Coordinates of C-alpha atoms in Angstrom, one line a residue:
X117 CA 2.4 142.3 177.7
X118 CA 5.0 141.9 174.9
X119 CA 5.0 138.7 173.0
X120 CA 8.4 136.9 172.7
X121 CA 9.5 135.0 169.4
X122 CA 11.5 131.7 169.5
X123 CA 15.1 132.3 168.4
X124 CA 16.2 130.6 165.1
X125 CA 18.2 127.3 165.3
X126 CA 21.3 126.4 163.3
X127 CA 19.2 125.0 160.5
X128 CA 15.7 126.4 160.1
X129 CA 12.6 124.7 158.8
X130 CA 13.5 125.6 155.2
X131 CA 17.0 124.0 155.4
X132 CA 18.9 127.2 155.6
X133 CA 22.1 127.4 157.6
X134 CA 21.6 130.1 160.2
X135 CA 18.6 131.1 158.2
X136 CA 20.8 132.4 155.4
X137 CA 22.6 129.7 153.3
X138 CA 21.1 126.6 152.1
X139 CA 22.8 123.6 153.6
X140 CA 23.4 121.8 150.3
X141 CA 25.0 124.8 148.8
X142 CA 27.3 125.1 151.9
X143 CA 28.4 121.5 151.6
X144 CA 29.3 122.0 147.9
X145 CA 31.4 125.1 148.8
X146 CA 33.2 123.3 151.6
X147 CA 34.0 120.3 149.3
X148 CA 35.4 122.6 146.5
X149 CA 37.6 124.5 149.0
X150 CA 38.9 121.2 150.4
X151 CA 39.8 120.0 146.9
X152 CA 41.6 123.3 146.1
X153 CA 43.6 123.1 149.4
X154 CA 44.6 119.5 148.7
X155 CA 45.7 120.2 145.2
X156 CA 47.8 123.1 146.3
X157 CA 49.5 120.9 148.9
X158 CA 50.3 118.3 146.3
X159 CA 51.7 120.9 143.9
X160 CA 53.9 122.4 146.6
X161 CA 55.0 118.9 147.7
X162 CA 56.0 118.0 144.1
X163 CA 57.9 121.3 143.8
X164 CA 59.7 120.5 147.1
X165 CA 60.6 117.0 146.0
X166 CA 61.9 118.0 142.6
X167 CA 64.1 120.7 144.1
X168 CA 65.6 118.3 146.6
X169 CA 66.2 115.4 144.1
X170 CA 70.0 115.0 143.3
X171 CA 71.2 115.9 139.8
X172 CA 72.2 112.9 137.7
X173 CA 75.3 113.1 135.5
X174 CA 77.3 110.7 133.4
X175 CA 81.0 109.7 133.2
X176 CA 82.7 107.4 130.7
X177 CA 85.2 104.7 132.0
X178 CA 87.3 101.9 130.5
X179 CA 86.7 98.5 132.1
X180 CA 89.2 95.7 131.8
X181 CA 87.2 92.5 132.0
X182 CA 90.3 90.3 131.8
X183 CA 90.3 86.9 130.0
X184 CA 86.9 85.5 129.3
X185 CA 85.6 82.3 127.9
X186 CA 84.0 82.2 124.5
X187 CA 80.5 81.8 125.9
X188 CA 80.9 85.2 127.7
X189 CA 82.7 87.1 124.9
X190 CA 80.1 86.0 122.4
X191 CA 77.4 87.8 124.5
X192 CA 79.1 91.1 125.2
X193 CA 77.9 93.9 123.0
X194 CA 77.3 97.6 123.0
X195 CA 74.1 98.7 124.6
X196 CA 74.3 96.1 127.5
X197 CA 73.3 97.8 130.7
X198 CA 73.0 97.1 134.4
X199 CA 71.6 99.0 137.5
X200 CA 73.4 98.0 140.7
X201 CA 71.4 100.4 142.8
X202 CA 68.9 103.2 142.7
X203 CA 69.9 106.1 140.4
X204 CA 73.1 104.2 139.2
X205 CA 73.4 102.7 135.8
X206 CA 76.2 101.3 133.6
X207 CA 75.9 101.0 129.8
X208 CA 78.5 99.4 127.5
X209 CA 79.3 101.8 124.6
X210 CA 82.3 100.1 122.9
X211 CA 83.9 96.7 122.9
X212 CA 87.6 95.7 122.3
X213 CA 88.9 92.1 122.2
X214 CA 92.6 90.9 122.1
X215 CA 94.2 87.5 122.2
X216 CA 96.0 86.4 125.4
X217 CA 97.8 83.0 125.6
X218 CA 95.0 81.2 123.7
X219 CA 92.2 83.0 125.5
X220 CA 90.4 86.3 124.8
X221 CA 90.8 89.4 126.8
X222 CA 87.8 91.8 126.8
X223 CA 88.0 95.5 127.4
X224 CA 84.9 97.7 127.2
X225 CA 84.1 101.4 127.2
X226 CA 81.1 102.1 129.5
X227 CA 78.9 105.1 130.5
X228 CA 78.2 105.5 134.2
X229 CA 75.0 107.4 135.2
X230 CA 74.7 108.4 138.8
X231 CA 74.0 111.3 141.2
X232 CA 76.5 114.2 141.0
X233 CA 78.8 114.8 143.9
X234 CA 81.1 117.8 143.6
X235 CA 83.2 117.2 140.4
X236 CA 82.4 113.5 140.2
X237 CA 79.5 111.1 140.6
X238 CA 78.5 108.7 143.3
X239 CA 78.1 105.4 141.3
X240 CA 76.5 102.9 143.6
X241 CA 77.7 104.8 146.6
X242 CA 81.3 105.7 145.6
X243 CA 83.1 107.6 142.9
X244 CA 84.5 105.8 139.8
X245 CA 88.2 105.5 140.8
X246 CA 91.1 103.8 138.9
X247 CA 91.3 100.2 140.1
X248 CA 87.8 100.0 141.3
X249 CA 85.9 96.8 140.3
X250 CA 82.4 97.1 138.8
X251 CA 80.0 94.3 138.1
X252 CA 78.0 93.9 134.9
X253 CA 75.0 91.6 135.1
X254 CA 72.6 91.1 132.2
X255 CA 70.1 88.4 131.2
X256 CA 72.8 86.4 129.4
X257 CA 76.0 86.9 131.3
X258 CA 77.7 88.1 134.5
X259 CA 81.2 89.5 134.7
X260 CA 83.4 92.0 136.7
X261 CA 85.8 94.6 135.3
X262 CA 88.5 96.9 136.7
X263 CA 88.4 100.6 135.9
X264 CA 91.6 101.4 133.9
X265 CA 90.6 104.9 132.7
X266 CA 88.1 107.6 133.7
X267 CA 86.7 110.4 131.5
X268 CA 86.8 111.0 127.8
X269 CA 84.5 109.9 125.0
X270 CA 82.2 107.0 124.6
X271 CA 84.6 105.0 122.3
X272 CA 87.9 103.4 123.1
X273 CA 90.9 105.2 121.8
X274 CA 92.6 102.7 119.4
X275 CA 95.9 103.2 117.6
X276 CA 97.6 101.2 114.8
X277 CA 101.0 100.2 116.3
X278 CA 103.6 98.6 114.1
X279 CA 105.9 96.0 115.6
X280 CA 108.3 93.2 114.6
X281 CA 107.9 89.9 116.4
X282 CA 110.5 87.1 116.4
X283 CA 109.2 83.5 116.8
X284 CA 110.5 80.0 116.3
X285 CA 108.1 77.9 114.2
X286 CA 108.0 74.6 112.4
X287 CA 108.7 74.9 108.7
X288 CA 105.1 73.9 108.0
X289 CA 103.6 76.6 110.3
X290 CA 106.0 79.2 108.9
X291 CA 104.9 78.4 105.3
X292 CA 101.3 79.0 106.3
X293 CA 102.0 82.7 107.1
X294 CA 102.0 85.4 104.5
X295 CA 101.7 89.2 104.2
X296 CA 98.2 90.5 104.2
X297 CA 96.7 87.9 106.5
X298 CA 94.3 89.4 109.1
X299 CA 94.3 88.2 112.8
X300 CA 90.8 88.1 114.2
X301 CA 89.4 87.6 117.7
X302 CA 85.6 86.9 118.0
X303 CA 85.2 88.0 114.4
X304 CA 86.9 91.3 115.0
X305 CA 90.2 92.2 113.2
X306 CA 92.8 93.0 115.9
X307 CA 96.0 92.8 113.8
X308 CA 97.4 92.4 110.3
X309 CA 100.5 90.5 109.1
X310 CA 102.5 92.9 106.9
X311 CA 105.6 90.9 106.3
X312 CA 107.1 87.5 106.9
X313 CA 110.8 86.6 106.8
X314 CA 112.0 83.1 107.7
X315 CA 115.5 81.8 108.3
X316 CA 116.9 78.3 108.6
X317 CA 118.3 77.2 112.0
X318 CA 120.4 74.4 113.4
X319 CA 117.3 72.3 113.4
X320 CA 116.2 71.6 109.8
X321 CA 112.5 71.4 111.0
X322 CA 112.5 74.8 112.7
X323 CA 112.5 78.3 111.2
X324 CA 113.2 81.6 112.9
X325 CA 110.5 83.9 111.7
X326 CA 110.3 87.7 111.8
X327 CA 106.7 88.9 111.5
X328 CA 105.9 92.5 110.7
X329 CA 102.6 93.3 112.3
X330 CA 100.2 96.2 112.7
X331 CA 98.3 95.9 116.0
X332 CA 95.1 97.6 117.0
X333 CA 96.3 98.8 120.4
X334 CA 94.6 100.9 123.1
X335 CA 96.2 103.8 125.0
X336 CA 96.5 103.7 128.8
X337 CA 98.5 106.6 130.5
X338 CA 100.2 107.4 127.2
X339 CA 101.3 103.8 126.7
X340 CA 100.2 101.5 123.9
X341 CA 98.7 98.2 125.2
X342 CA 97.7 95.1 123.3
X343 CA 95.7 92.8 125.6
X344 CA 97.7 92.8 128.8
X345 CA 101.0 93.5 127.0
X346 CA 102.5 97.0 127.1
X347 CA 104.1 97.3 123.7
X348 CA 107.9 97.6 124.0
X349 CA 110.9 95.6 122.7
X350 CA 111.6 92.4 124.6
X351 CA 108.1 91.6 125.8
X352 CA 106.3 88.4 124.8
X353 CA 103.3 88.4 122.5
X354 CA 100.8 85.6 121.5
X355 CA 98.8 85.8 118.3
X356 CA 96.1 83.4 116.9
X357 CA 97.1 82.9 113.2
X358 CA 96.4 80.6 110.4
X359 CA 99.4 78.6 111.6
X360 CA 97.9 78.3 115.1
X361 CA 98.9 80.2 118.2
X362 CA 102.2 82.0 117.5
X363 CA 104.3 83.0 120.6
X364 CA 107.2 85.3 120.1
X365 CA 108.9 88.4 121.4
X366 CA 108.8 92.0 120.1
X367 CA 112.1 93.0 118.7
X368 CA 111.1 96.4 117.2
X369 CA 108.4 99.0 117.7
X370 CA 107.4 101.6 115.1
X371 CA 108.1 99.5 112.0
X372 CA 107.1 96.2 110.3
X373 CA 110.6 95.3 109.0
X374 CA 113.9 94.6 110.7
X375 CA 116.3 97.4 111.2
X376 CA 118.5 98.6 108.4
X377 CA 118.3 98.6 104.6
X378 CA 118.2 95.3 102.7
X379 CA 121.4 94.5 100.7
X380 CA 123.4 91.6 99.3
X381 CA 126.8 91.0 100.6
X382 CA 129.5 88.5 99.2
X383 CA 131.0 86.8 102.2
X384 CA 133.7 84.0 102.5
X385 CA 132.8 81.3 104.9
X386 CA 134.9 78.3 106.1
X387 CA 134.1 74.8 107.3
X388 CA 137.1 73.3 108.9
X389 CA 138.1 69.6 109.2
X390 CA 134.9 68.2 107.7
X391 CA 134.4 64.7 106.3
X392 CA 134.9 64.2 102.5
X393 CA 131.2 63.4 102.2
X394 CA 130.1 66.8 103.6
X395 CA 132.9 68.6 101.7
X396 CA 131.8 67.1 98.4
X397 CA 128.1 67.7 99.1
X398 CA 128.6 71.5 99.0
X399 CA 128.5 73.0 95.5
X400 CA 128.0 76.3 93.7
X401 CA 124.3 77.2 93.1
X402 CA 123.0 75.8 96.3
X403 CA 120.7 78.2 98.0
X404 CA 118.7 78.9 101.2
X405 CA 115.3 80.4 100.4
X406 CA 111.9 80.8 101.8
X407 CA 108.7 82.2 100.4
X408 CA 110.3 83.0 97.0
X409 CA 113.1 85.1 98.7
X410 CA 116.8 84.0 98.5
X411 CA 118.5 84.2 101.9
X412 CA 121.9 82.8 100.8
X413 CA 123.4 81.5 97.5
X414 CA 126.7 79.7 97.1
X415 CA 128.7 81.0 94.2
X416 CA 132.1 79.2 94.7
X417 CA 133.6 76.3 96.7
X418 CA 137.3 75.6 97.4
X419 CA 138.5 72.4 99.1
X420 CA 141.8 71.4 100.5
X421 CA 143.1 68.8 102.9
X422 CA 142.5 69.8 106.4
X423 CA 145.5 70.8 108.6
X424 CA 145.6 69.3 112.1
X425 CA 147.9 70.1 115.0
X426 CA 149.5 67.2 116.8
X427 CA 152.0 66.9 119.7
X428 CA 155.0 64.5 119.4
X429 CA 156.4 62.3 122.1
X430 CA 159.1 64.9 122.6
X431 CA 156.4 67.4 123.5
X432 CA 156.9 69.5 120.3
X433 CA 153.9 70.8 118.3
X434 CA 153.6 69.6 114.7
X435 CA 151.3 70.8 111.9
X436 CA 150.2 67.9 109.7
X437 CA 147.8 67.3 106.8
X438 CA 144.8 65.3 107.7
X439 CA 144.7 62.1 105.5
X440 CA 140.9 62.3 104.9
X441 CA 139.1 65.4 106.2
X442 CA 139.0 68.7 104.3
X443 CA 138.8 72.4 104.9
X444 CA 136.1 74.0 102.7
X445 CA 136.0 77.7 101.8
X446 CA 132.7 78.9 100.5
X447 CA 131.9 82.1 98.7
X448 CA 128.3 83.0 99.3
X449 CA 126.0 85.9 98.5
X450 CA 124.0 86.6 101.7
X451 CA 120.8 88.7 102.1
X452 CA 121.8 91.1 104.8
X453 CA 120.6 94.3 106.4
X454 CA 122.9 97.3 106.6
X455 CA 122.4 99.3 109.8
X456 CA 124.1 102.3 111.4
X457 CA 125.9 99.9 113.8
X458 CA 126.9 97.2 111.3
X459 CA 125.7 94.5 109.0
X460 CA 123.2 91.8 110.2
X461 CA 122.4 88.4 108.8
X462 CA 119.4 86.5 110.1
X463 CA 118.9 89.1 112.8
X464 CA 122.5 88.8 114.2
X465 CA 125.5 91.0 113.6
X466 CA 127.7 89.6 110.8
X467 CA 131.4 89.8 111.9
X468 CA 134.6 87.8 111.5
X469 CA 134.7 84.7 113.5
X470 CA 130.9 84.4 113.9
X471 CA 129.3 81.1 113.1
X472 CA 126.4 81.2 110.7
X473 CA 123.9 78.5 109.8
X474 CA 122.9 77.8 106.2
X475 CA 119.8 75.6 105.4
X476 CA 120.7 74.4 101.9
X477 CA 117.6 72.4 101.5
X478 CA 119.3 69.0 101.3
X479 CA 121.7 69.8 104.1
X480 CA 122.4 72.2 107.0
X481 CA 125.9 73.6 107.4
X482 CA 127.5 75.8 110.1
X483 CA 130.3 77.9 108.8
X484 CA 132.6 80.6 110.2
X485 CA 132.8 84.1 108.7
X486 CA 136.3 84.7 107.3
X487 CA 135.8 87.9 105.3
X488 CA 133.3 90.2 103.5
X489 CA 131.4 91.1 106.6
X490 CA 132.3 94.8 106.4

């Protein structure tokens, strides 16, 4: 009778798996294979994530922050950054300050970093469009700006723009202005006074001043802008100067002097029917001057009794000599400017019949141009 052997179990008495492989060795092999599979999965997952991640690009914009108090403008500087949402960042790359009615207007150049979307980026969920408002929040200040320009370099495009501004100032304030004075906002030079010309007015305490200025302007849509002011003749402009806040109007763009070439013109002026006290107070050698420049100088004076017109009881018109008052004819050398359209004095066209004002230091007279204007 054949003898029958017991079949082997899964693990034999010597600890071999199926009588072939040691169980310890088998576990080690399984662990190593599991680690390899897991590592491969992670690598594949990482490759998959990186391929699906959006591409980040940058765009430069100009942000107009409007007027800001000093405690805000003193904190704004290049390098300030803010992240409004995931993958969106704004960083200030350039700063520009200008005066505005006694306040400070801030304009910054900023770099936006965000996921690309077609030909633009999606900054905090939307493309950077003109007119869109963006917030800047740092550890020291919070403000909001409006996009005025998109694209270009990291710095603001500034241009030196020459203008002439006319303003009415007190004689004291006018005397405090001089060529070469810088105009600064937050320690930054934003303009320079190149020339100062002041004329007397009907009010002995007031001067009409023409300031030649070089402004540091920025370009928006091919227009030069200083603060909120688009630079063109007729617009108002405010400037913080050593004489305080000067408010005036731009009369000329592209130069720092009034129109025309400076010249001296001998003109005859007449004061009619004035009192003997005034008539005798006007004498040759009297001048109007400011800042070392002579505006007008009287070279000759002629007086005669004034002629008056009366009507008789019969209705007839009679010409009679005034018993006291006088007519005074003054010959004066005036500092004028000769232009293509005529001669100007104190910024106004000099023509026969025009009344001009002379501030002769001790007195102010108004006289009518008789001749010499051409």
